[in-house]
CSV table of C-alpha atoms and ligand atoms in Angstrom, one decimal:
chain,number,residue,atom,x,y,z
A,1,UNK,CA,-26.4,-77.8,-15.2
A,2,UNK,CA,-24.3,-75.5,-13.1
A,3,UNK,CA,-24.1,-78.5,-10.2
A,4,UNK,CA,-24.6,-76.4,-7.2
A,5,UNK,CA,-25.5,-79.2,-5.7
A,6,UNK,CA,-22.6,-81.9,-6.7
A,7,UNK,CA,-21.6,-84.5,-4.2
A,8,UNK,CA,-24.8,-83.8,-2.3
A,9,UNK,CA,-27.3,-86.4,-1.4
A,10,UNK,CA,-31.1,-85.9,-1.2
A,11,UNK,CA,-34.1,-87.5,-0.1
A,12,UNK,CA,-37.4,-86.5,-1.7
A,13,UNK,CA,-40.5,-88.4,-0.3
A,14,UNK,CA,-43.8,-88.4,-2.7
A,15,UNK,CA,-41.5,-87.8,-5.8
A,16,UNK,CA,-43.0,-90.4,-7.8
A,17,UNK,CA,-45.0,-87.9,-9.2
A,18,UNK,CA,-46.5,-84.4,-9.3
A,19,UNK,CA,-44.2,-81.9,-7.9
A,20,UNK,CA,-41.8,-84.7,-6.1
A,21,UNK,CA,-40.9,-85.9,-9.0
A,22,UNK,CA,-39.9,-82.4,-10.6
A,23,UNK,CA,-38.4,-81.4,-7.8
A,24,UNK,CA,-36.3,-84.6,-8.1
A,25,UNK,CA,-35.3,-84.0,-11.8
A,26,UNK,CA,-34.1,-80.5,-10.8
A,27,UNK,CA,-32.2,-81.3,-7.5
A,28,UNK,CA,-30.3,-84.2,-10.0
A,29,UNK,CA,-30.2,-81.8,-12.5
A,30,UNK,CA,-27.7,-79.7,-9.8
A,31,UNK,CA,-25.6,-82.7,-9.3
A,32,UNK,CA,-27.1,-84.2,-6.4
A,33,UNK,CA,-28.0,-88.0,-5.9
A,34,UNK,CA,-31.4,-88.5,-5.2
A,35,UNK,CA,-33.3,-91.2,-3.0
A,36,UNK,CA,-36.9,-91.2,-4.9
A,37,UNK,CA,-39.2,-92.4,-1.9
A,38,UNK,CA,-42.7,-93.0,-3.3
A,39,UNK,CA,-45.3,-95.5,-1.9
A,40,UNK,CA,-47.5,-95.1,-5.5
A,41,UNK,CA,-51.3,-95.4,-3.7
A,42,UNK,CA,-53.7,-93.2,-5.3
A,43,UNK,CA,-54.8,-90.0,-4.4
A,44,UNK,CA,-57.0,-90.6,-1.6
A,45,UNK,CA,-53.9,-92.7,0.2
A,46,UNK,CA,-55.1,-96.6,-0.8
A,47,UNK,CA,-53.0,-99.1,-2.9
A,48,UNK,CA,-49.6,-99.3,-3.7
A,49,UNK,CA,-47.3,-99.2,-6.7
A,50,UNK,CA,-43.8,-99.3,-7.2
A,51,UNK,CA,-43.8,-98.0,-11.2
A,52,UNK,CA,-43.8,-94.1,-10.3
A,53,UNK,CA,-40.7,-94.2,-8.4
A,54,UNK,CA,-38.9,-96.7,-10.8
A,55,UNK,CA,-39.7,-94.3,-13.5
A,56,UNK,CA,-37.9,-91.4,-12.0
A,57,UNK,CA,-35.1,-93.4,-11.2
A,58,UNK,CA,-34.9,-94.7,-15.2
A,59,UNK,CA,-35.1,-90.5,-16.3
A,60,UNK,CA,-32.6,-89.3,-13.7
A,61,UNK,CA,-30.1,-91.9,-14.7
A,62,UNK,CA,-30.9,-90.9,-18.2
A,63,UNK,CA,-29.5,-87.7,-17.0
A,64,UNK,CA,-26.6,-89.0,-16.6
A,65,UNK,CA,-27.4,-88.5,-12.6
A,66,UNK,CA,-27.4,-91.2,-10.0
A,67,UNK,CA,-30.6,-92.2,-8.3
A,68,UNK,CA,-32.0,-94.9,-6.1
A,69,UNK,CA,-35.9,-95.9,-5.1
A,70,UNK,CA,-37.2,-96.1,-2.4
A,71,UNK,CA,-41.1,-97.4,-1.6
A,72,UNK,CA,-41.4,-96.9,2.1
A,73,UNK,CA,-44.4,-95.1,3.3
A,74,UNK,CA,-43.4,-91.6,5.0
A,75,UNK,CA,-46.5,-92.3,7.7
A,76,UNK,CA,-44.3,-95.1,9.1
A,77,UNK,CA,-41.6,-93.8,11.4
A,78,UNK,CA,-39.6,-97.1,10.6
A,79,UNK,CA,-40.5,-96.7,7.0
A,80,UNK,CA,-39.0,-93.3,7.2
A,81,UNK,CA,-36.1,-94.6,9.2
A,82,UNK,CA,-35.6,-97.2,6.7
A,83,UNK,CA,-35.3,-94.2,3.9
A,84,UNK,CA,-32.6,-92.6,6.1
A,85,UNK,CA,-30.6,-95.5,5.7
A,86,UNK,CA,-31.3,-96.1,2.4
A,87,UNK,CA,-29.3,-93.0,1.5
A,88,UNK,CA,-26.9,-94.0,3.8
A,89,UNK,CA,-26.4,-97.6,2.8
A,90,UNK,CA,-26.6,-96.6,-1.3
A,91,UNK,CA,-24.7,-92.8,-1.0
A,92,UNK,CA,-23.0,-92.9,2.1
A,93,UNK,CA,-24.7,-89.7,3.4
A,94,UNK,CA,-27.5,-87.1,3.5
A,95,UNK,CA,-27.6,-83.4,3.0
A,96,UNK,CA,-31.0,-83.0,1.9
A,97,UNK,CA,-35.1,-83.9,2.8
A,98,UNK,CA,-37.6,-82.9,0.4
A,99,UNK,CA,-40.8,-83.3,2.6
A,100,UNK,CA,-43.0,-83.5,-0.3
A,101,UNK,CA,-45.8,-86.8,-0.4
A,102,UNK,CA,-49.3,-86.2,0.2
A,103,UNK,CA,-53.0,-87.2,0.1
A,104,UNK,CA,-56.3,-86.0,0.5
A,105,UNK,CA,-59.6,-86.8,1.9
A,106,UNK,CA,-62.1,-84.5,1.5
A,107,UNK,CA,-65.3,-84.0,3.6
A,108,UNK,CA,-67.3,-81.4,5.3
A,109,UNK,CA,-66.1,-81.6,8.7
A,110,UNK,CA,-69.5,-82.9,10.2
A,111,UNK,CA,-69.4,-86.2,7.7
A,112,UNK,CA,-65.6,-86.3,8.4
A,113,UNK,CA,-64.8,-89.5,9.6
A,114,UNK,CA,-62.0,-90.7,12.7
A,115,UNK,CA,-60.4,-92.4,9.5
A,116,UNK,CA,-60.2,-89.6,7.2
A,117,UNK,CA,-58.5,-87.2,9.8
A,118,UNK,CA,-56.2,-89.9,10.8
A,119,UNK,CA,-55.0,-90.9,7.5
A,120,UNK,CA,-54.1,-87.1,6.0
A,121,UNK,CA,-52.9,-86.3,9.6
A,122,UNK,CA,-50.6,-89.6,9.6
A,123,UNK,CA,-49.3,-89.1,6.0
A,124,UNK,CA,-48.8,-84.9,5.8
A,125,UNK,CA,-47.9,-83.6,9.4
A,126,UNK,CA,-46.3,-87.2,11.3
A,127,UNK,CA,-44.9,-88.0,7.7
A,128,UNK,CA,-42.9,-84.6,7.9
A,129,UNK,CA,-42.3,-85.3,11.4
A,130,UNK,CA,-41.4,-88.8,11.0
A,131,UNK,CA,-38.4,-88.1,8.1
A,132,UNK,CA,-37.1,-84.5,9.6
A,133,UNK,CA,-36.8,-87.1,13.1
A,134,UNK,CA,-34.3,-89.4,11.3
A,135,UNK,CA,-32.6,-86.9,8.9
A,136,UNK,CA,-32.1,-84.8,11.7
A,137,UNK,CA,-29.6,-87.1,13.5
A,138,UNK,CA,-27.4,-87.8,10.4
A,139,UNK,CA,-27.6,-83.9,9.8
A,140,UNK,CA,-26.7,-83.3,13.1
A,141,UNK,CA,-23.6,-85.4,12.9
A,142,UNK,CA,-22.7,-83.5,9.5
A,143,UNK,CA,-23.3,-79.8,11.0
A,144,UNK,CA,-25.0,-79.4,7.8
A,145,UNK,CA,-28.5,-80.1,6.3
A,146,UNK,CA,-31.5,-78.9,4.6
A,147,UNK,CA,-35.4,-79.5,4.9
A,148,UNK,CA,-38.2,-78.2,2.6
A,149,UNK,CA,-41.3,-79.2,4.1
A,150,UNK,CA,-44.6,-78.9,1.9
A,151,UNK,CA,-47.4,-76.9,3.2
A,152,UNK,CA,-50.7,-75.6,1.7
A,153,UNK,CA,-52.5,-71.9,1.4
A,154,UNK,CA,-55.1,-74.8,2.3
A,155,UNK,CA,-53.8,-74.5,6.2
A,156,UNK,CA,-54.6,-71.1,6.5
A,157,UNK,CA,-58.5,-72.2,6.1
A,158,UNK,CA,-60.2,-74.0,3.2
A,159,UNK,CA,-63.2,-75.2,3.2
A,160,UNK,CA,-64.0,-78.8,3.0
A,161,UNK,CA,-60.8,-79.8,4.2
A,162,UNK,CA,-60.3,-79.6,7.9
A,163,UNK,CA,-57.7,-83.2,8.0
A,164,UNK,CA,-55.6,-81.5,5.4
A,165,UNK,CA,-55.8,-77.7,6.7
A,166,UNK,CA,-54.9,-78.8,10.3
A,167,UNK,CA,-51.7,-80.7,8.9
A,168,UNK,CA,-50.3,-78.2,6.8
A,169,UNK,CA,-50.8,-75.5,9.1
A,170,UNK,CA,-48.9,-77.8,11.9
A,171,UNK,CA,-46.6,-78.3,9.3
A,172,UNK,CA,-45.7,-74.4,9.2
A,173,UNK,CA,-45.2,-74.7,12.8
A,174,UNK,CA,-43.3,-77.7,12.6
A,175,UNK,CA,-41.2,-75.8,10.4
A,176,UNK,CA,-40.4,-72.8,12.8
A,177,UNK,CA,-39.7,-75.2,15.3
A,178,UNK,CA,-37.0,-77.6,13.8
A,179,UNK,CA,-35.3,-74.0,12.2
A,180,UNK,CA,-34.9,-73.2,16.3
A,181,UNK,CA,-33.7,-76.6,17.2
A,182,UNK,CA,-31.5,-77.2,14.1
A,183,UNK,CA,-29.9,-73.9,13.1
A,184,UNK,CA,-26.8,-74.5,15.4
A,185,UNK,CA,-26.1,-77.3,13.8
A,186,UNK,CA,-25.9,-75.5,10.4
A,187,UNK,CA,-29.3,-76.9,9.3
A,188,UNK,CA,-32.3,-75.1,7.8
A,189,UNK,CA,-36.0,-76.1,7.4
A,190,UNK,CA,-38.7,-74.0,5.5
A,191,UNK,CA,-41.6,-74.8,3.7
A,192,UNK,CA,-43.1,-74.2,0.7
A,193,UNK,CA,-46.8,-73.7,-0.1
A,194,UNK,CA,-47.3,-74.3,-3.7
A,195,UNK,CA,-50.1,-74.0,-6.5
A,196,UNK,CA,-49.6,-76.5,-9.5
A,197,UNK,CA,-51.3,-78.5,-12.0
A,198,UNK,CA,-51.4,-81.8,-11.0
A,199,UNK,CA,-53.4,-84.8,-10.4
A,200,UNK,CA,-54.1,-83.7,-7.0
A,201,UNK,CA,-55.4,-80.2,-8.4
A,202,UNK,CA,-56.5,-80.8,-11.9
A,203,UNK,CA,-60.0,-82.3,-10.5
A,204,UNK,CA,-63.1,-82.2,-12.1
A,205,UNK,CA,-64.6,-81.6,-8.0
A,206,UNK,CA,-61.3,-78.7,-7.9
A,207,UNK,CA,-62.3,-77.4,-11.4
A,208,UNK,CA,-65.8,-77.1,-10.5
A,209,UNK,CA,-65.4,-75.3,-7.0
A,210,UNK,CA,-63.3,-72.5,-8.5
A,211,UNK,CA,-66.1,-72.1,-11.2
A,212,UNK,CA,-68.5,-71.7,-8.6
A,213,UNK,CA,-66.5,-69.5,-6.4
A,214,UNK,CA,-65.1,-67.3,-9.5
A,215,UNK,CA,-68.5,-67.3,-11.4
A,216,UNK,CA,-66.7,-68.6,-14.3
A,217,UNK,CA,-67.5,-71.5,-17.1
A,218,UNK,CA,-66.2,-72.6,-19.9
A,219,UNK,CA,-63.3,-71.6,-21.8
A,220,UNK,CA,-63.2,-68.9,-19.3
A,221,UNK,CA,-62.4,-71.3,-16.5
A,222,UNK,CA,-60.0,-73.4,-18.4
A,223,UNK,CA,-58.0,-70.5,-18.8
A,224,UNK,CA,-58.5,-69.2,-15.2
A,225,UNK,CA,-57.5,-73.0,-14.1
A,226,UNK,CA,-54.2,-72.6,-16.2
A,227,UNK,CA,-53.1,-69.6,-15.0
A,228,UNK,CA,-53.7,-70.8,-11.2
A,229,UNK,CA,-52.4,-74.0,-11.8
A,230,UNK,CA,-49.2,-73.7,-13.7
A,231,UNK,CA,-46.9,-76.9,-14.4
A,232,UNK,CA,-45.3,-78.7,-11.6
A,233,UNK,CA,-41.8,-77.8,-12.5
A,234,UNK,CA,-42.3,-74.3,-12.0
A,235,UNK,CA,-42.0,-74.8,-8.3
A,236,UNK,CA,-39.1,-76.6,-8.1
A,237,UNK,CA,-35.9,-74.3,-8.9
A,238,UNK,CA,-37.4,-72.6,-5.7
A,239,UNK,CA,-37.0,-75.9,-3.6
A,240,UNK,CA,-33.6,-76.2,-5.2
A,241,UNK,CA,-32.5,-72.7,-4.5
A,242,UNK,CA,-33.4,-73.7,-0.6
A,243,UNK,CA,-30.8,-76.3,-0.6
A,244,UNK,CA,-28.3,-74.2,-1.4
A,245,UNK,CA,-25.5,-72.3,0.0
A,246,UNK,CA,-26.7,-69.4,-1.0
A,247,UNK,CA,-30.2,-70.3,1.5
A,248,UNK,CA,-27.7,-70.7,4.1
A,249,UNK,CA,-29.1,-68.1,6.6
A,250,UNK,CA,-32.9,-69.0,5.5
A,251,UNK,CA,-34.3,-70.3,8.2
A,252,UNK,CA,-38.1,-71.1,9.7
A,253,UNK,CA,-39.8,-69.6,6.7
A,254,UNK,CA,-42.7,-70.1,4.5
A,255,UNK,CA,-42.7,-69.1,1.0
A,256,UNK,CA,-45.7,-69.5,-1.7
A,257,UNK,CA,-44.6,-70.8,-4.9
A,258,UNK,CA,-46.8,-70.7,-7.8
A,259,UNK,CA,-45.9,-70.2,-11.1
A,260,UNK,CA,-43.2,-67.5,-11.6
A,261,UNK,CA,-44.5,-65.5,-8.3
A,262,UNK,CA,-42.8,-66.4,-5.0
A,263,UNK,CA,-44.0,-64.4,-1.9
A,264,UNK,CA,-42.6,-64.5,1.7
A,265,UNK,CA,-45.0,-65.1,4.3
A,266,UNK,CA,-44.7,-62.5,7.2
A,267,UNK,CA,-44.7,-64.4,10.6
A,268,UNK,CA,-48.2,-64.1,12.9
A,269,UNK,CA,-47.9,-60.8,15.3
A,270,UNK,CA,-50.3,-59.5,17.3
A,271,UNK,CA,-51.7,-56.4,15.3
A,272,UNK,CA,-54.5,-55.3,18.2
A,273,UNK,CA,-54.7,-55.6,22.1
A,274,UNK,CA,-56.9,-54.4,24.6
A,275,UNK,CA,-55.7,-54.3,28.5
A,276,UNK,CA,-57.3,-54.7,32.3
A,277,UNK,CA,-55.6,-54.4,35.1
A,278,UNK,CA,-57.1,-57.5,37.0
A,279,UNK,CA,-59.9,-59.8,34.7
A,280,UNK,CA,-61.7,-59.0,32.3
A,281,UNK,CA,-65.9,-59.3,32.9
A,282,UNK,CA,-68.2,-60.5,29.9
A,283,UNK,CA,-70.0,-57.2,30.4
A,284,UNK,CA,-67.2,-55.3,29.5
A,285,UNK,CA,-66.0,-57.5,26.9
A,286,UNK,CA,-69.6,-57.6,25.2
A,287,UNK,CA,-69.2,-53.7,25.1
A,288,UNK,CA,-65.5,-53.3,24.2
A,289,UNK,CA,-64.3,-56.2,21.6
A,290,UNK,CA,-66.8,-55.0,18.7
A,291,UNK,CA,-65.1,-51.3,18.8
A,292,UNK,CA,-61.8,-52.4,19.0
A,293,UNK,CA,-60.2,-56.0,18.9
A,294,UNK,CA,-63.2,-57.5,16.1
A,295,UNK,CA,-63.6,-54.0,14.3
A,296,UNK,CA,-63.4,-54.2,11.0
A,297,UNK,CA,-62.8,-58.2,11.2
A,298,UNK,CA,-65.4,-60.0,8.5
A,299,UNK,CA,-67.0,-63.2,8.8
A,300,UNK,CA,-65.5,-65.8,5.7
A,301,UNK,CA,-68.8,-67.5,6.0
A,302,UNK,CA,-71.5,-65.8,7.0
A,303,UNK,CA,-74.3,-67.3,8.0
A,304,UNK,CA,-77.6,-68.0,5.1
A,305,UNK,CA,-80.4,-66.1,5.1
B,1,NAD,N1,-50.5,-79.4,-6.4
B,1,NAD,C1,-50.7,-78.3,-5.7
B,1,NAD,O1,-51.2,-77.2,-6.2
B,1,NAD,C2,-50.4,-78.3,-4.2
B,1,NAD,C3,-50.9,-77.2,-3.5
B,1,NAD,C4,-50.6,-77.2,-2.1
B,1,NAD,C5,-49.9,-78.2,-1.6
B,1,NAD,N2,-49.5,-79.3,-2.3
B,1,NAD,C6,-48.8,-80.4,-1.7
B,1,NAD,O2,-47.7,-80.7,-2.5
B,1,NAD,C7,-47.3,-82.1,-2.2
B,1,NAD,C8,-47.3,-82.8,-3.6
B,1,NAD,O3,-48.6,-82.8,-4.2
B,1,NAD,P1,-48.8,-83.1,-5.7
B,1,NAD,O4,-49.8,-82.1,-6.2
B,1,NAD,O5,-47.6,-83.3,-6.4
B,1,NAD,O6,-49.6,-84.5,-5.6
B,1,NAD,P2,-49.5,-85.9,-6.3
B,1,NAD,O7,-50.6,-86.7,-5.9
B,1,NAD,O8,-49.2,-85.7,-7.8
B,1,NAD,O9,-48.1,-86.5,-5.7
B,1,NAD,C9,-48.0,-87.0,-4.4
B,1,NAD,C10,-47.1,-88.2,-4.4
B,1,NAD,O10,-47.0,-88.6,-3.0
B,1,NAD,C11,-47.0,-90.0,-3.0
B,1,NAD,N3,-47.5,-90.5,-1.6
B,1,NAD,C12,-48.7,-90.3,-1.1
B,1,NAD,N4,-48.7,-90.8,0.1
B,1,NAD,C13,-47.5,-91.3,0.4
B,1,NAD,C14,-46.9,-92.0,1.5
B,1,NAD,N5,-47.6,-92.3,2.6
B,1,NAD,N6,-45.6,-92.3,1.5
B,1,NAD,C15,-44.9,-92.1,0.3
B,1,NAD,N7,-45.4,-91.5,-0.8
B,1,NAD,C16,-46.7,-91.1,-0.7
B,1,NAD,C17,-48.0,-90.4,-4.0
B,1,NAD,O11,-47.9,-91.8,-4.5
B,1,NAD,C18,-47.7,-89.4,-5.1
B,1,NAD,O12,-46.8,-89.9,-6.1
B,1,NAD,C19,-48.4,-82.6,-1.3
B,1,NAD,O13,-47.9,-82.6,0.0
B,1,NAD,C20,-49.5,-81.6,-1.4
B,1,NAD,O14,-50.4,-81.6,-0.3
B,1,NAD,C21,-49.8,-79.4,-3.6
């Protein structure tokens, strides 16, 4: 333990499990005290259950860390204010938010219900939100903070998953946002889109979509699933390295994490235009856009024959 992180205080929602809770081992394992928020509902968002924190609590302190748990629900912007305090009441501050919990609801977007968009919207993109709102006024105060928000590769289009695509990818701009209204405050928020092995990925449904799309079976997929979908605490020396000092000057950026590859994501730019001096007509943009702005561009889905 080099304790990079020793007299700091950090709040990691979701971390009963999965990649919360590794990234809570590893952020105690620097020295930092850790408030381990986890509701404990299953996967799709229902039920509740206090064991996962409590359990992260027990290994921390077994660390020889300090830890406290915390079983608010991050889709609740009192429950979130409520985790705020319970740093502040328990550790007397805040340097750190781990926006990490998550569900899913799968579903073709034409058998999607109002429900399932609400739910994964409310938990992933107002849960992010809803922490990074009350963190942000103790941090404020401090001139000094750090977010990590969780998004997906799922955000920049997966099929199947329009409620959980939408939030990620508003997470990402979340993210570019709070780095502009933060920053002079000396705080920084980026995001993270990970690939691990974990409940939420280690699916038989998961399994047997990547066999399809990979054409592999077997043995072979096992081992193709392995490689993709590495153990959890891979990920998490990355999140770690973000609340650093060293991360000072990282700021409004998205990184993949998977396994020992990180990548940074380049920022959207405009990589074709086309210009008219007053409006454009259809005519002309029936004639023009296929040799120039959509040339090249391919269809992810084409359409059945
Ligand atoms: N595992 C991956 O490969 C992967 C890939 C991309 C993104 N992610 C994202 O990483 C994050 C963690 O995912 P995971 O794979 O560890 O999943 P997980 O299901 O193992 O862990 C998620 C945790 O969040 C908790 N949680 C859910 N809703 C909550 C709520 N409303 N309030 C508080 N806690 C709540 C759950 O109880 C659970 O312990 C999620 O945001 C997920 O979307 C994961």
């Amino acid at each position: 333990m080099s304790e990079r992180l020793k007299g700091k205080v950090a709040l990691i929602t979701g971390a009963g499990r999965g990649l919360g809770r590794c990234h809570a081992l590893a952020l105690a394992a620097e020295g930092a005290k850790v408030v381990v928020n986890d509701l404990g509902g299953a996967l799709d968002g229902t039920g509740a259950d206090r064991t996962p924190a409590d359990e992260v609590v027990t290994e921390i302190k077994a660390m020889g860390s300090d830890a406290i748990a915390n079983y608010e629900n991050v889709a609740s912007f009192e429950g979130a204010e409520k985790m705020v305090k319970c740093a502040m009441d328990n550790f007397g501050r805040l340097d750190i938010l781990v926006n990490n919990a998550g569900v899913l609801r799968d579903r073709m977007v034409f058998n999607m219900s109002e429900q399932e968009w609400d739910l994964v919207l409310k938990v992933h993109l107002y849960g992010h939100f809803n922490c990074a709102r009350h963190a942000s006024t103790v941090f404020r105060q401090q001139r000094s903070g750090r977010i990590v928000n969780t998004s997906s590769s799922a955000g920049l289009g997966n099929m199947g998953q329009a409620n959980y695509s939408a939030a990620k990818e508003g997470i990402v701009g979340l993210t570019r946002t709070l780095a502009r209204d933060l920053g002079r405050y000396g705080i920084t928020c980026n995001a993270i889109r990970p690939m691990a092995g974990t409940r939420m990925t280690l699916t038989p449904e998961l399994k047997a979509a990547w066999g399809k799309s990979m054409g592999v079976s077997g043995a072979d997929l096992d081992n193709f699933m392995k490689t993709i979908f590495t153990p959890p605490e891979n990920v998490s020396p990355f999140v770690v390295f973000l609340c650093t000092d060293e991360a000072a000057n990282i700021n409004g950026r998205t990184f993949s994490v998977m396994g020992g590859e990180v990548h940074l994501y380049s920022e959207p730019e405009y990589i074709k235009s086309i210009y008219t001096k007053g409006t454009w007509t259809v005519d002309e943009l029936c004639e023009l856009v296929p040799v120039s702005l959509a040339s090249g561009l391919e269809n992810p889905t084409p359409p059945k024959t």
